[in-house]
GROMACS .gro file of C-alpha atoms in nm:
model
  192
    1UNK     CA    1  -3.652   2.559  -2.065
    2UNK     CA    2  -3.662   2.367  -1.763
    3UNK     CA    3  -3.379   2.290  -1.492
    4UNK     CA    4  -3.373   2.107  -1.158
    5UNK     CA    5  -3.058   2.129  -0.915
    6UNK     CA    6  -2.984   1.877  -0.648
    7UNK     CA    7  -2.667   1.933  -0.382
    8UNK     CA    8  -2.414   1.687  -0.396
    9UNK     CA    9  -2.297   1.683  -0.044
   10UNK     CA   10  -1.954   1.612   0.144
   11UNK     CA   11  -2.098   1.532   0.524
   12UNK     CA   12  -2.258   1.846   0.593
   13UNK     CA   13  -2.082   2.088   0.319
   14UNK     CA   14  -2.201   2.074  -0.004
   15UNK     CA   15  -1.963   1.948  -0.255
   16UNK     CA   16  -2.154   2.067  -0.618
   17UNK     CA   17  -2.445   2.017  -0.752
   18UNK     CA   18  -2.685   1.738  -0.970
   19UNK     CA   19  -2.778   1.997  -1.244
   20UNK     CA   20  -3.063   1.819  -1.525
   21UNK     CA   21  -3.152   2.066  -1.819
   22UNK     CA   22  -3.455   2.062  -2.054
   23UNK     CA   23  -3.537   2.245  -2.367
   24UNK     CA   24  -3.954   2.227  -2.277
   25UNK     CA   25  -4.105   2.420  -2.024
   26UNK     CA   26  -4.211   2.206  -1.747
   27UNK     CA   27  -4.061   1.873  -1.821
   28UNK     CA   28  -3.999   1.783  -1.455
   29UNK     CA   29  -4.266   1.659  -1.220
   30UNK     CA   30  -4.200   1.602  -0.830
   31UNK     CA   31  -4.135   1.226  -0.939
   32UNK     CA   32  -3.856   1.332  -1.156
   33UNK     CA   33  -3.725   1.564  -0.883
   34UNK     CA   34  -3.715   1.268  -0.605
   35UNK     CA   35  -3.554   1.043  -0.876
   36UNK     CA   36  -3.293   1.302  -0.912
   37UNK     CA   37  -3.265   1.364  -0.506
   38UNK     CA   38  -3.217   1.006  -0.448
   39UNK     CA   39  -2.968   0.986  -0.721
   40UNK     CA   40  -2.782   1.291  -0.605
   41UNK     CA   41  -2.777   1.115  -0.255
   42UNK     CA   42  -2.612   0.824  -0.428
   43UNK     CA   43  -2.348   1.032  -0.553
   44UNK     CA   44  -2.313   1.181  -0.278
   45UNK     CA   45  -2.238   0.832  -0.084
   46UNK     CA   46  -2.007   0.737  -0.345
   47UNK     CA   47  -1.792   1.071  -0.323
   48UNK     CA   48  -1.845   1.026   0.042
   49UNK     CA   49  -1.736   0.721   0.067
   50UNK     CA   50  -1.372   0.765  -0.167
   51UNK     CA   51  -1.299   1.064   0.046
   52UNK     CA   52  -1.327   0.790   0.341
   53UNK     CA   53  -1.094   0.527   0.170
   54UNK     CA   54  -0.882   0.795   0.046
   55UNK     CA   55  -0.793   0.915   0.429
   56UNK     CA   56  -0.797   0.543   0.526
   57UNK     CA   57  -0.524   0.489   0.263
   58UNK     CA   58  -0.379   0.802   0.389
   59UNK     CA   59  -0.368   0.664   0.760
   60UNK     CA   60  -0.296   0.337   0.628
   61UNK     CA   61   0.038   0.499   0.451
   62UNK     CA   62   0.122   0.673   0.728
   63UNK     CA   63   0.109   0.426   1.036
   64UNK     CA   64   0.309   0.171   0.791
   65UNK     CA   65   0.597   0.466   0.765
   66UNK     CA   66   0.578   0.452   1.134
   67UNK     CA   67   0.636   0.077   1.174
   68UNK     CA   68   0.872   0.133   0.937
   69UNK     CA   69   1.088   0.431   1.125
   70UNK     CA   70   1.018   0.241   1.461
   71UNK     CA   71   1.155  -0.075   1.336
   72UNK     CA   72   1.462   0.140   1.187
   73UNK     CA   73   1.495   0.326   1.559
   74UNK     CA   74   1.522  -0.043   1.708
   75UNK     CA   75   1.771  -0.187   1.488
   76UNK     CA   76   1.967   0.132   1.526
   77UNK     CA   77   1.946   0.090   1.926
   78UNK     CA   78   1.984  -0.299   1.963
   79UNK     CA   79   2.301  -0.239   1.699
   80UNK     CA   80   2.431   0.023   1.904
   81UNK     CA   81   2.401  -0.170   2.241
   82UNK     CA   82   2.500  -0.499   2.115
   83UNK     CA   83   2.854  -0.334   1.968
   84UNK     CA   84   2.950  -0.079   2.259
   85UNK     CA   85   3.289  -0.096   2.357
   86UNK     CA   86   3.175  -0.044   2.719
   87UNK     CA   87   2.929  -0.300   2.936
   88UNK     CA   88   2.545  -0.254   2.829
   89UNK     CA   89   2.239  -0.438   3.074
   90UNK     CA   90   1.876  -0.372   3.109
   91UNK     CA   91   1.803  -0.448   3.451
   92UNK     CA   92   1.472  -0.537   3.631
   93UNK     CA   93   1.367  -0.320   3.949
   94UNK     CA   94   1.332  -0.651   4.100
   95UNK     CA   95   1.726  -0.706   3.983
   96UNK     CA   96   1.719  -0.965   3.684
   97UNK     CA   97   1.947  -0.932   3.402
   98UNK     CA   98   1.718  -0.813   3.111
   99UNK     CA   99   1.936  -0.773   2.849
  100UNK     CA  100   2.335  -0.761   2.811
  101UNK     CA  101   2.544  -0.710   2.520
  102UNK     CA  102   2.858  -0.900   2.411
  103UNK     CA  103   3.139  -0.655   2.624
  104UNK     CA  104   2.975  -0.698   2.951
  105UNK     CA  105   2.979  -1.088   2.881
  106UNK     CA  106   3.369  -1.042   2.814
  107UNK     CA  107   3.423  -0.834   3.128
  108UNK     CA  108   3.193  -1.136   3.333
  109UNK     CA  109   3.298  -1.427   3.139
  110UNK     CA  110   2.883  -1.529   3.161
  111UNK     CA  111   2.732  -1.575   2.841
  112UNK     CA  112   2.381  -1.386   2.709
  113UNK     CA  113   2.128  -1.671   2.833
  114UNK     CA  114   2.368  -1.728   3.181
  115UNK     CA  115   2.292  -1.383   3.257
  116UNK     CA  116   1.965  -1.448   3.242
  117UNK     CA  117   1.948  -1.732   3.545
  118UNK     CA  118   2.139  -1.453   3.783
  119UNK     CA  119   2.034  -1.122   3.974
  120UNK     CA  120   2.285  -0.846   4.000
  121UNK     CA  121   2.376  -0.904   4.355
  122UNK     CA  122   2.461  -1.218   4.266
  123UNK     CA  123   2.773  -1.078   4.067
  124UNK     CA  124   2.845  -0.794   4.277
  125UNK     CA  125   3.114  -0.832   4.580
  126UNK     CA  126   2.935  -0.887   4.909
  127UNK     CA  127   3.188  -0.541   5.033
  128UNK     CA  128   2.994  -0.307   4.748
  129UNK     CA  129   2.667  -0.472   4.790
  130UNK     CA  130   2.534  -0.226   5.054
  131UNK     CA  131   2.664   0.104   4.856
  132UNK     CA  132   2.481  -0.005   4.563
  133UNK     CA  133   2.174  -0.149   4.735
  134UNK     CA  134   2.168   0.245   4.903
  135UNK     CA  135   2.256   0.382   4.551
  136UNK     CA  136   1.936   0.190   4.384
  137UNK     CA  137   1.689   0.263   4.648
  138UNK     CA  138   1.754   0.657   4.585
  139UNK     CA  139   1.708   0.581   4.212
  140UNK     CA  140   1.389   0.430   4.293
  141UNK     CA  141   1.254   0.653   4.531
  142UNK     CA  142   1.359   0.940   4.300
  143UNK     CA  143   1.599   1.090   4.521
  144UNK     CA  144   1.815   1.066   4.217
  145UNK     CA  145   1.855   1.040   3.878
  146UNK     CA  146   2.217   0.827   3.829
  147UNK     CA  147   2.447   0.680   4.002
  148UNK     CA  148   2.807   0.586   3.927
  149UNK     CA  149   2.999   0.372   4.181
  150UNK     CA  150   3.354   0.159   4.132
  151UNK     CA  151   3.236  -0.132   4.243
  152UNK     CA  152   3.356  -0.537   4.196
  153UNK     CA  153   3.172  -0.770   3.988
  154UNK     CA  154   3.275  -1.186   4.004
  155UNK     CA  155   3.344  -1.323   3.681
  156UNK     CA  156   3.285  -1.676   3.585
  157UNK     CA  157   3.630  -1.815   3.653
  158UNK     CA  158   3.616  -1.706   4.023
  159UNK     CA  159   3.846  -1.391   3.974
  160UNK     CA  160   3.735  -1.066   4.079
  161UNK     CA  161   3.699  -0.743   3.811
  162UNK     CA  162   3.679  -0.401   3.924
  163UNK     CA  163   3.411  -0.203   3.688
  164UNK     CA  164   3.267   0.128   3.682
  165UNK     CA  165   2.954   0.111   3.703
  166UNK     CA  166   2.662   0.431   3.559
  167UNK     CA  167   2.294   0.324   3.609
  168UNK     CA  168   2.051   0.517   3.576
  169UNK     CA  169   1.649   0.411   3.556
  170UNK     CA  170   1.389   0.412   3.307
  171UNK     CA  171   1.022   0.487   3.376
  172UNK     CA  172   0.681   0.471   3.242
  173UNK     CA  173   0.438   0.756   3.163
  174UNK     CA  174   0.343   0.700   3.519
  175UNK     CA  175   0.670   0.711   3.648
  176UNK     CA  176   0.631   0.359   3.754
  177UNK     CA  177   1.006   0.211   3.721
  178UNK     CA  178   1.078  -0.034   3.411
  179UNK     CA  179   1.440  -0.119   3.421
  180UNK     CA  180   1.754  -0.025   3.496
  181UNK     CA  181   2.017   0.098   3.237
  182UNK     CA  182   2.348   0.018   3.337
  183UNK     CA  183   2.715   0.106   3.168
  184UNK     CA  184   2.981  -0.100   3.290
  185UNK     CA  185   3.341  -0.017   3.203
  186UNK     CA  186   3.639  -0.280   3.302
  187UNK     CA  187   3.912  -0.054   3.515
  188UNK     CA  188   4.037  -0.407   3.682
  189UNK     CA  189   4.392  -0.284   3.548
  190UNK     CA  190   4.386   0.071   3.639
  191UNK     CA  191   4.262  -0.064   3.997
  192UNK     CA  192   4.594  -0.250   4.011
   0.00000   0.00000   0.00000
């Protein structure tokens, strides 16, 4: 009898073996054994090659589940701040209305894309710009981490609402700032 064994090989591990088996003494030549290296190193591409699109697949399947979740996160946040019962804005550092959600529009009497054409001093009383000016620098320079002042806001009509006002900020891995988050609560009537 007469047997010649090739590795099938994984990378650098070897994965099984090409086994060929003859009844006659012999029967393989060095030819026969390089035909049956080269197709043992075929094989071994092939099983190299469905590992590979396996873990592709794999990756594949997992980044879409974290789209998915992600997506799920955002639609649970942009819910949750478009149907607070309080005042919700993103602010710029530079002082631009980001984002605001439908209470904070009711408190203003400015509508979603009207925010967007105004800063935040340009709603605040010209008596509690200073505080808050002071209050956002410290927030900035990392003095601190939130601040909550009572301050007066100007809503469209021309009338004057007293809110409570929490911001705190929102940096990036390099703690450069991104925006502000700001909770604004109506107390014009407890004020009175």
């Amino acid at each position: 009898r007469s047997i010649v064994v090739v590795p099938l090989r994984h990378q650098y591990n070897s994965i099984g073996a090409l086994r060929v088996l003859s009844s006659h003494p012999g029967a393989f030549d060095d030819a026969d054994v390089q035909t049956l290296q080269v197709v043992a190193n075929f094989m071994s591409a092939a099983i190299n090659q469905t590992v590979a699109f396996g873990a592709k697949q794999a990756l594949l399947a997992e980044h879409t589940r974290t789209i998915v979740a992600l997506r799920e996160s955002e639609e649970r946040f942009r819910s949750a701040f478009d149907h607070a019962a309080i005042g919700m804005a993103l602010v710029a550092p530079s002082g631009e209305w980001v984002k605001v959600n439908r209470s904070l529009c009711a408190i203003t009497g400015f509508s979603e894309s009207e925010f967007r054409t105004l800063y935040f001093h340009s709603l605040t009383h010209p008596e509690d710009l200073d505080a808050h000016q002071f209050q956002v620098g410290q927030l900035l320079s990392d003095e601190i981490g939130a601040f909550q002042l009572e301050e007066r806001y100007f809503h469209k009509s021309g009338s004057v609402a007293w809110v409570f006002l929490s911001v705190s900020l929102l940096r990036d891995g390099k703690r450069k700032p991104l925006y502000f988050i700001a909770q604004i609560q109506d107390i014009t009537e407890r004020k009175q």
